[in-house]
Short mmCIF file of C-alpha atoms in Angstrom, two decimals:
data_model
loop_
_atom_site.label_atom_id
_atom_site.label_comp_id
_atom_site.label_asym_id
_atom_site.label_seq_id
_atom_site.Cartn_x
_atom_site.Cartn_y
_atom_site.Cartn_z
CA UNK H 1 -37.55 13.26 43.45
CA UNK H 2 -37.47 13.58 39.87
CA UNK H 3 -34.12 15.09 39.97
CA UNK H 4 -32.95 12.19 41.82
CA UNK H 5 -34.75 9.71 39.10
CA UNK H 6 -33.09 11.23 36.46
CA UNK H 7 -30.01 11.24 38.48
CA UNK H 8 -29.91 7.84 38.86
CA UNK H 9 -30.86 6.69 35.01
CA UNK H 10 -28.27 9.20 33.97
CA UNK H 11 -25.30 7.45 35.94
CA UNK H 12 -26.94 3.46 35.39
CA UNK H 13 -26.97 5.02 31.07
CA UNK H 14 -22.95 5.92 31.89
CA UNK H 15 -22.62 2.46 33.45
CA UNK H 16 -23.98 0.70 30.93
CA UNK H 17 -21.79 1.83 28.45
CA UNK H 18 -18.70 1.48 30.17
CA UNK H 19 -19.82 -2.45 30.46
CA UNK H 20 -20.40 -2.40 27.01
CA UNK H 21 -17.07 -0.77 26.12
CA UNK H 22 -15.24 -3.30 28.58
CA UNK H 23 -17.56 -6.54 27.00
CA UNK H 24 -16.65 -5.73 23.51
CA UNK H 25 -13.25 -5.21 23.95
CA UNK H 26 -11.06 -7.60 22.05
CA UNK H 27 -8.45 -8.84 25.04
CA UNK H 28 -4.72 -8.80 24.61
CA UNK H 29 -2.58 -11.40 22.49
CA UNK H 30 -2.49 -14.60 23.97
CA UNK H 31 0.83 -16.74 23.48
CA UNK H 32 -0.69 -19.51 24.64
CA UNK H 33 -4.07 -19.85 23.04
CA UNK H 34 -5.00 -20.41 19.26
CA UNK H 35 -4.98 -17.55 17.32
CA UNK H 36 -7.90 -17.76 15.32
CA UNK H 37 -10.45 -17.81 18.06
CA UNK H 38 -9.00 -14.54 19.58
CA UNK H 39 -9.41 -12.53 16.45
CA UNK H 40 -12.22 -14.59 14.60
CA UNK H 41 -10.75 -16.16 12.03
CA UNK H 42 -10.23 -12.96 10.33
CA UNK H 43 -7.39 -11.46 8.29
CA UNK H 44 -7.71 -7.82 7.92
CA UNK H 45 -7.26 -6.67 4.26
CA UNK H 46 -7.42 -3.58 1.78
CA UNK H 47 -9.97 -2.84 -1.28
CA UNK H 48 -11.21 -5.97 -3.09
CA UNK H 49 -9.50 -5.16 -6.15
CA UNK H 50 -5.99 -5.36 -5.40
CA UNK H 51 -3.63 -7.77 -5.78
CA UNK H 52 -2.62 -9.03 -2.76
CA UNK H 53 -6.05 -9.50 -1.78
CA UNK H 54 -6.45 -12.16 -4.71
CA UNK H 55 -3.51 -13.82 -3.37
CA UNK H 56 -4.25 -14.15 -0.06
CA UNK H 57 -7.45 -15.67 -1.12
CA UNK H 58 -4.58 -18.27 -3.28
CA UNK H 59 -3.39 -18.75 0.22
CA UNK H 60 -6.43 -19.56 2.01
CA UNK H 61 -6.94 -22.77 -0.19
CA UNK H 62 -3.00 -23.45 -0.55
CA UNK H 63 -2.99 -24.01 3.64
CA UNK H 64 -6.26 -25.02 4.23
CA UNK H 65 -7.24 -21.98 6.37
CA UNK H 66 -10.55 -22.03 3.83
CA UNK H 67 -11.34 -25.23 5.81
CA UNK H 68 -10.83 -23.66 9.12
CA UNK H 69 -12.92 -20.90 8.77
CA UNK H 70 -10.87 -18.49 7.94
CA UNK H 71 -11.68 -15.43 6.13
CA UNK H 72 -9.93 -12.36 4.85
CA UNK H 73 -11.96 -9.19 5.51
CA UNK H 74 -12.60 -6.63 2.66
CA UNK H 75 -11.77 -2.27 3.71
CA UNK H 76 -9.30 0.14 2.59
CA UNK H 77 -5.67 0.61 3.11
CA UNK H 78 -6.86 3.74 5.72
CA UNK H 79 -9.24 1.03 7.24
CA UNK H 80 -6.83 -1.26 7.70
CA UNK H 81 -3.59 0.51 9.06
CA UNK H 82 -6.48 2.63 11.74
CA UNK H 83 -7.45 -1.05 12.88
CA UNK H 84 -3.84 -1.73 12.71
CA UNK H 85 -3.01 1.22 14.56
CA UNK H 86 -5.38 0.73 17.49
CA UNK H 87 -4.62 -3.34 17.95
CA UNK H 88 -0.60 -2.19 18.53
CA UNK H 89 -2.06 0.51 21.37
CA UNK H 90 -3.69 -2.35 22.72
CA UNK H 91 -1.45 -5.12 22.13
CA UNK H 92 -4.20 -7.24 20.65
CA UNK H 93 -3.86 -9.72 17.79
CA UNK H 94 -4.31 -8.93 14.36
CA UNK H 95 -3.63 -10.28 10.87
CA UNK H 96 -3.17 -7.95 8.45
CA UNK H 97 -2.12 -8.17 4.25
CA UNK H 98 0.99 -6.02 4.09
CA UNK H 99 3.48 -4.81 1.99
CA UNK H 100 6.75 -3.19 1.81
CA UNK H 101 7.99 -0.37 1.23
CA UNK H 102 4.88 1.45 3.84
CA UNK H 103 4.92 3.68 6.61
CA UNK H 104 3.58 1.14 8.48
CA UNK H 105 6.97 -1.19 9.08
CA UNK H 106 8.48 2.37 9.96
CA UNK H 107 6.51 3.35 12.30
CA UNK H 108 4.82 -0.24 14.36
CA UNK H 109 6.72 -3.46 14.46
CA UNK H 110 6.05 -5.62 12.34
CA UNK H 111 6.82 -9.07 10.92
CA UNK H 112 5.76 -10.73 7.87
CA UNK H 113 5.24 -14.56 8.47
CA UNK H 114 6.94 -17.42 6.62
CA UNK H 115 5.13 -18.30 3.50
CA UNK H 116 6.77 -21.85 3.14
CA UNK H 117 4.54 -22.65 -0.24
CA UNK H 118 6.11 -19.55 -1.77
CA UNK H 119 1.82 -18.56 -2.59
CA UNK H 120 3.06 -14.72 -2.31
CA UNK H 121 5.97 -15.29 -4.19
CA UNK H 122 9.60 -13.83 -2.82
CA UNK H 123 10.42 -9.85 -3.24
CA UNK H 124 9.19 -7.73 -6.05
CA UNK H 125 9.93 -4.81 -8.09
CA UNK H 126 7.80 -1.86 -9.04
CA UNK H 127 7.82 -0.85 -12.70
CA UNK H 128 7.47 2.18 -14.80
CA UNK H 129 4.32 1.86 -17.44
CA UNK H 130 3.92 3.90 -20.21
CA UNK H 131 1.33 4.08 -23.04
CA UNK H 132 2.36 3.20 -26.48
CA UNK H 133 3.99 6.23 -28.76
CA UNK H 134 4.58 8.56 -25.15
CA UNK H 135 8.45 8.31 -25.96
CA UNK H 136 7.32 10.00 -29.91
CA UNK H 137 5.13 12.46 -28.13
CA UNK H 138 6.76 13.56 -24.96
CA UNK H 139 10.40 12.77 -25.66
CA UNK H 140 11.62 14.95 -22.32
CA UNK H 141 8.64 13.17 -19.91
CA UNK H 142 9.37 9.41 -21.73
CA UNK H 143 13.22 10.11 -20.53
CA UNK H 144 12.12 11.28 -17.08
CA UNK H 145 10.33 8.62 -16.61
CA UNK H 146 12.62 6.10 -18.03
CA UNK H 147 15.41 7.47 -15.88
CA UNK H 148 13.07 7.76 -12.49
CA UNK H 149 14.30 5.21 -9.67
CA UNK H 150 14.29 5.18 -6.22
CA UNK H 151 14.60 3.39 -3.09
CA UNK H 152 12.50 1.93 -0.35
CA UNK H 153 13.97 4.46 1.74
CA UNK H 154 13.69 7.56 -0.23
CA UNK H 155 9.50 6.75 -0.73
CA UNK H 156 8.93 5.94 3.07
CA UNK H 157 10.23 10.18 3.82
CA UNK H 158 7.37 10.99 1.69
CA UNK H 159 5.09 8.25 2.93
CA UNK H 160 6.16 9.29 6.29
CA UNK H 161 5.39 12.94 6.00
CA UNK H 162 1.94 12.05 4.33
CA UNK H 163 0.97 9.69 6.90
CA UNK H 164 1.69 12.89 9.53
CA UNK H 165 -0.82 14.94 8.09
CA UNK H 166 1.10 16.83 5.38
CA UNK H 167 -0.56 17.14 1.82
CA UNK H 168 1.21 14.81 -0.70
CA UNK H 169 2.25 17.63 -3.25
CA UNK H 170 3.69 19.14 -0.01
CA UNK H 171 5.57 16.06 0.91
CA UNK H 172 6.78 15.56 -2.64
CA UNK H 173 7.83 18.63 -3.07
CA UNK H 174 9.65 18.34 0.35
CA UNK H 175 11.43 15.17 -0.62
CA UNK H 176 12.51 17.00 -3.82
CA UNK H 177 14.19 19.86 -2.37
CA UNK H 178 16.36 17.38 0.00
CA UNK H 179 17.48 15.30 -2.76
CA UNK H 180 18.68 17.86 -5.52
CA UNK H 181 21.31 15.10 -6.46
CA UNK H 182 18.78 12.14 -7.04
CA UNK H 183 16.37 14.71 -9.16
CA UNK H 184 19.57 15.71 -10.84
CA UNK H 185 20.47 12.40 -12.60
CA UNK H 186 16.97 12.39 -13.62
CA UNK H 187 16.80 15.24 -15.22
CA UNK H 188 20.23 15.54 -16.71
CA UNK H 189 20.60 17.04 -19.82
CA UNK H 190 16.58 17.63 -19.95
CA UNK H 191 15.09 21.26 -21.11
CA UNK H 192 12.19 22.38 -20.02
CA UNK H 193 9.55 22.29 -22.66
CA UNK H 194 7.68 25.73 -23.38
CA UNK H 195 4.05 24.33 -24.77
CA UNK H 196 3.13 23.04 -21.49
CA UNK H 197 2.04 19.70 -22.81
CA UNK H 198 -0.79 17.67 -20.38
CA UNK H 199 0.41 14.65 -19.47
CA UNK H 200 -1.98 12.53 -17.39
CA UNK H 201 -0.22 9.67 -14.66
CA UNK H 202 -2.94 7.18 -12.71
CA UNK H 203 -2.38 5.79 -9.73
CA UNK H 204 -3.76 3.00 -7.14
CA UNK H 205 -4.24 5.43 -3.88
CA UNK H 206 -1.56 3.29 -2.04
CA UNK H 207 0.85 5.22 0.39
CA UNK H 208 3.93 3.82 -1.90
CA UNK H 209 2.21 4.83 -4.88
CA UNK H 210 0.87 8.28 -3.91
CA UNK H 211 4.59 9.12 -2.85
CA UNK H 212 5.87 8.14 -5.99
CA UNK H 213 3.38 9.58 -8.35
CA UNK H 214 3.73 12.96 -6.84
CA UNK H 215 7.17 12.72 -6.73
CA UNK H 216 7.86 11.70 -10.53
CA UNK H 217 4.06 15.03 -10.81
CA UNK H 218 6.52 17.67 -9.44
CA UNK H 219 9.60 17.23 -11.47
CA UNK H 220 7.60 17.06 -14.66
CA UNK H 221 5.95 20.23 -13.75
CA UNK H 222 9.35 21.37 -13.13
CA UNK H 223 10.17 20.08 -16.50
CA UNK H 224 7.07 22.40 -17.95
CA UNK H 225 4.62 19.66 -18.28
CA UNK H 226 0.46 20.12 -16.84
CA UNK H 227 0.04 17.48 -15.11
CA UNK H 228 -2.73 15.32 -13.67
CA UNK H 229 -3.01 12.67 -11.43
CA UNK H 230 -5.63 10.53 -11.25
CA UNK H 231 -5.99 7.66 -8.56
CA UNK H 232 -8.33 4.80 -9.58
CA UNK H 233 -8.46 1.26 -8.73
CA UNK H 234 -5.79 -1.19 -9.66
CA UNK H 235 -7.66 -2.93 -13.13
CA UNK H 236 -8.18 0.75 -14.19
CA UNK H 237 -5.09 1.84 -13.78
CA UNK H 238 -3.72 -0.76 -15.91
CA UNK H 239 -6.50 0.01 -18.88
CA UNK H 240 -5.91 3.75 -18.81
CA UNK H 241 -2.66 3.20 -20.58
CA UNK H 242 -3.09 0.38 -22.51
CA UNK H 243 -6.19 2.26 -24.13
CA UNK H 244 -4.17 5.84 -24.08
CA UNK H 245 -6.68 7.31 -21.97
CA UNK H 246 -3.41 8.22 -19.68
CA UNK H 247 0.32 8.48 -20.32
CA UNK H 248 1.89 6.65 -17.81
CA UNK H 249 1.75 4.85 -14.20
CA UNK H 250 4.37 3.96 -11.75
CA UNK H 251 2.81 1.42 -9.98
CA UNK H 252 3.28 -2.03 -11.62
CA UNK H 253 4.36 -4.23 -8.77
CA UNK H 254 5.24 -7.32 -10.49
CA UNK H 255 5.76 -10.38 -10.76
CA UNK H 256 2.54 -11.10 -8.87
CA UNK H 257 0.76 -8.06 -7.08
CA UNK H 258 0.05 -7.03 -10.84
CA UNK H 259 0.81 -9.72 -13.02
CA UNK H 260 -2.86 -11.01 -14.31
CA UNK H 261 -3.04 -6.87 -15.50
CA UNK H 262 0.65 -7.66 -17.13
CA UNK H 263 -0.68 -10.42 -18.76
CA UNK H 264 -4.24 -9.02 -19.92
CA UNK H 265 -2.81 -6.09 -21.26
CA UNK H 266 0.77 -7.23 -22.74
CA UNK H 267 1.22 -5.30 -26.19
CA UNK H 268 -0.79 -2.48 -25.21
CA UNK H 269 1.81 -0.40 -23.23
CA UNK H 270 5.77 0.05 -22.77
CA UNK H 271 7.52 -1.23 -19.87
CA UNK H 272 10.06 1.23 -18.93
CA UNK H 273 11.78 -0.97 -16.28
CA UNK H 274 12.23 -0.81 -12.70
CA UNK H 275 11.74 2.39 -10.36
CA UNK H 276 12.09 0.75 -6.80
CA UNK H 277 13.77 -2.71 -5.74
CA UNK H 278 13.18 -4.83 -2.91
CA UNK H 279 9.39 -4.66 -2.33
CA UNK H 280 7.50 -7.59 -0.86
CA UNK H 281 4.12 -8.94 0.37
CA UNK H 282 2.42 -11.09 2.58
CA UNK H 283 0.98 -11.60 5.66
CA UNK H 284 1.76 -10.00 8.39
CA UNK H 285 1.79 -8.90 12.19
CA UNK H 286 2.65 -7.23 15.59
CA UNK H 287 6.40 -8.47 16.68
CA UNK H 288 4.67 -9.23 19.97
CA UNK H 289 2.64 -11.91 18.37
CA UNK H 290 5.98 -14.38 19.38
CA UNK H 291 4.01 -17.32 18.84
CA UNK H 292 2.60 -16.74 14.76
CA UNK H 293 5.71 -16.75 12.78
CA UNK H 294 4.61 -18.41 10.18
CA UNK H 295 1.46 -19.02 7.66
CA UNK H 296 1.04 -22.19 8.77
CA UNK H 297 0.86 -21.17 12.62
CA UNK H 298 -2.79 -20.02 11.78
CA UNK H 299 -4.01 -23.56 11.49
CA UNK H 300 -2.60 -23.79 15.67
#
């Protein structure tokens, strides 16, 4: 009898969570219903302290989605491409801040809505920072990185290979030994120093940027340089070279994702120029989200 008892609670437990499973469930995308009921209100967003969050809380006001209870969630990038990831298997709706070049548009479908009040700004470029005197110090790293460009398409290999599970020295070194051409015109006319120098390069632990600063890690090792990385928060990032506490960082996306730390910090480091064209940001979601093709379709 007790068997039985326990038998019975046992499958009623199993049933019970099913039910829950099945009740919490967020349904599929619904063309013909408002949006922001079926995904409450909510855009999904990255760490607090970058960019596009900021402007995305600019766009909030600029449309009035403040007023209609919207709300852009706080996480991490690997927070929000995993709750990306499992709204695509499900075909549920999601809203998520995105940017390009990312693994993401290669591997899901995406879209990035119309931003008719321009609040995110058209495409942007990512620039090469240095610190002040790097170019006096480390003549062979200050041409490097001068010289280092690339494009969307030669960062989402790496990004690609990262995402997949392979270590992101791995991948850059990977991505290295394909392209002997592209390294090639970096490096031309470069020795390799013999005092094995430090040089220090910090980072925002974005996909884009932990391609790239590997990348640019591996051919200055190559070059004889010890090298560090560093990844830290965007604000950081930007005050490790302007104070000299690092040499350099490739991840300036400008004119908006990083333009207050532009601003804040102008005269306290060299811009080198641009190392990738083309890259852009914004709102965006599943292709199968037919009717939200715009910022304004939120307020539907």
């Amino acid at each position: 009898m007790r068997k039985k008892l326990l038998g019975m609670l046992l499958v009623l437990g199993l049933f019970a969570v099913v039910l829950s499973g099945c009740q919490s469930a967020t349904p599929k995308y619904n063309p013909k219903e408002s949006l922001g009921p079926q995904i409450n209100y909510t855009i999904t967003g990255i760490d607090a302290g970058a960019g596009i969050m900021s402007t995305t809380d600019k766009a909030l006001t600029e449309y009035g989605l403040n007023k209609k209870n919207w709300q852009l969630q706080t996480s991490s990038t690997a927070a929000m491409t995993s709750t990306l990831d499992k709204a695509i298997k499900h075909k549920q709706p999601i809203v998520i801040t995105g940017w390009q070049p990312h693994w993401m548009f290669t591997k899901y479908k995406l879209k990035f809505l119309k931003d008719p009040k321009n609040v995110y700004g058209k495409s942007e470029n990512i620039h090469t920072i240095t610190r002040l005197g790097l170019k006096k110090d480390m003549p062979t790293a200050y041409t490097l990185l001068d010289r280092f460009y690339w494009t969307p398409s030669d960062m989402s290999q790496v990004m690609l290979q990262v995402n997949g599970g392979t270590d992101p020295e791995v991948a850059a070194k990977n991505w290295i030994k394909k392209n002997p051409d592209k390294v090639a015109k970096w490096t031309k006319g470069l020795k390799p120093i013999t005092n094995h120098k430090k040089i220090k390069l910090t980072y925002v632990a974005w996909d884009s940027e932990i391609a790239s600063t590997n990348v640019v890690a591996q051919v200055l090792k190559q070059l004889g340089y010890d090298v560090t990385i560093q990844a830290m928060e965007l604000q950081p990032v930007w005050a490790s070279v302007a104070t000299k506490a690092a040499d350099a960082q490739l991840c300036a996306w400008l004119p908006n994702t990083s333009g207050k730390y532009y601003k804040d910090y102008k005269g306290q480091f060299e811009d080198l120029g641009v190392n990738l064209k083309g890259a852009r940001v914004g709102l965006a979601v599943p292709t199968y989200m037919t009717s939200v093709n715009s910022i304004e379709d939120l307020l539907k």
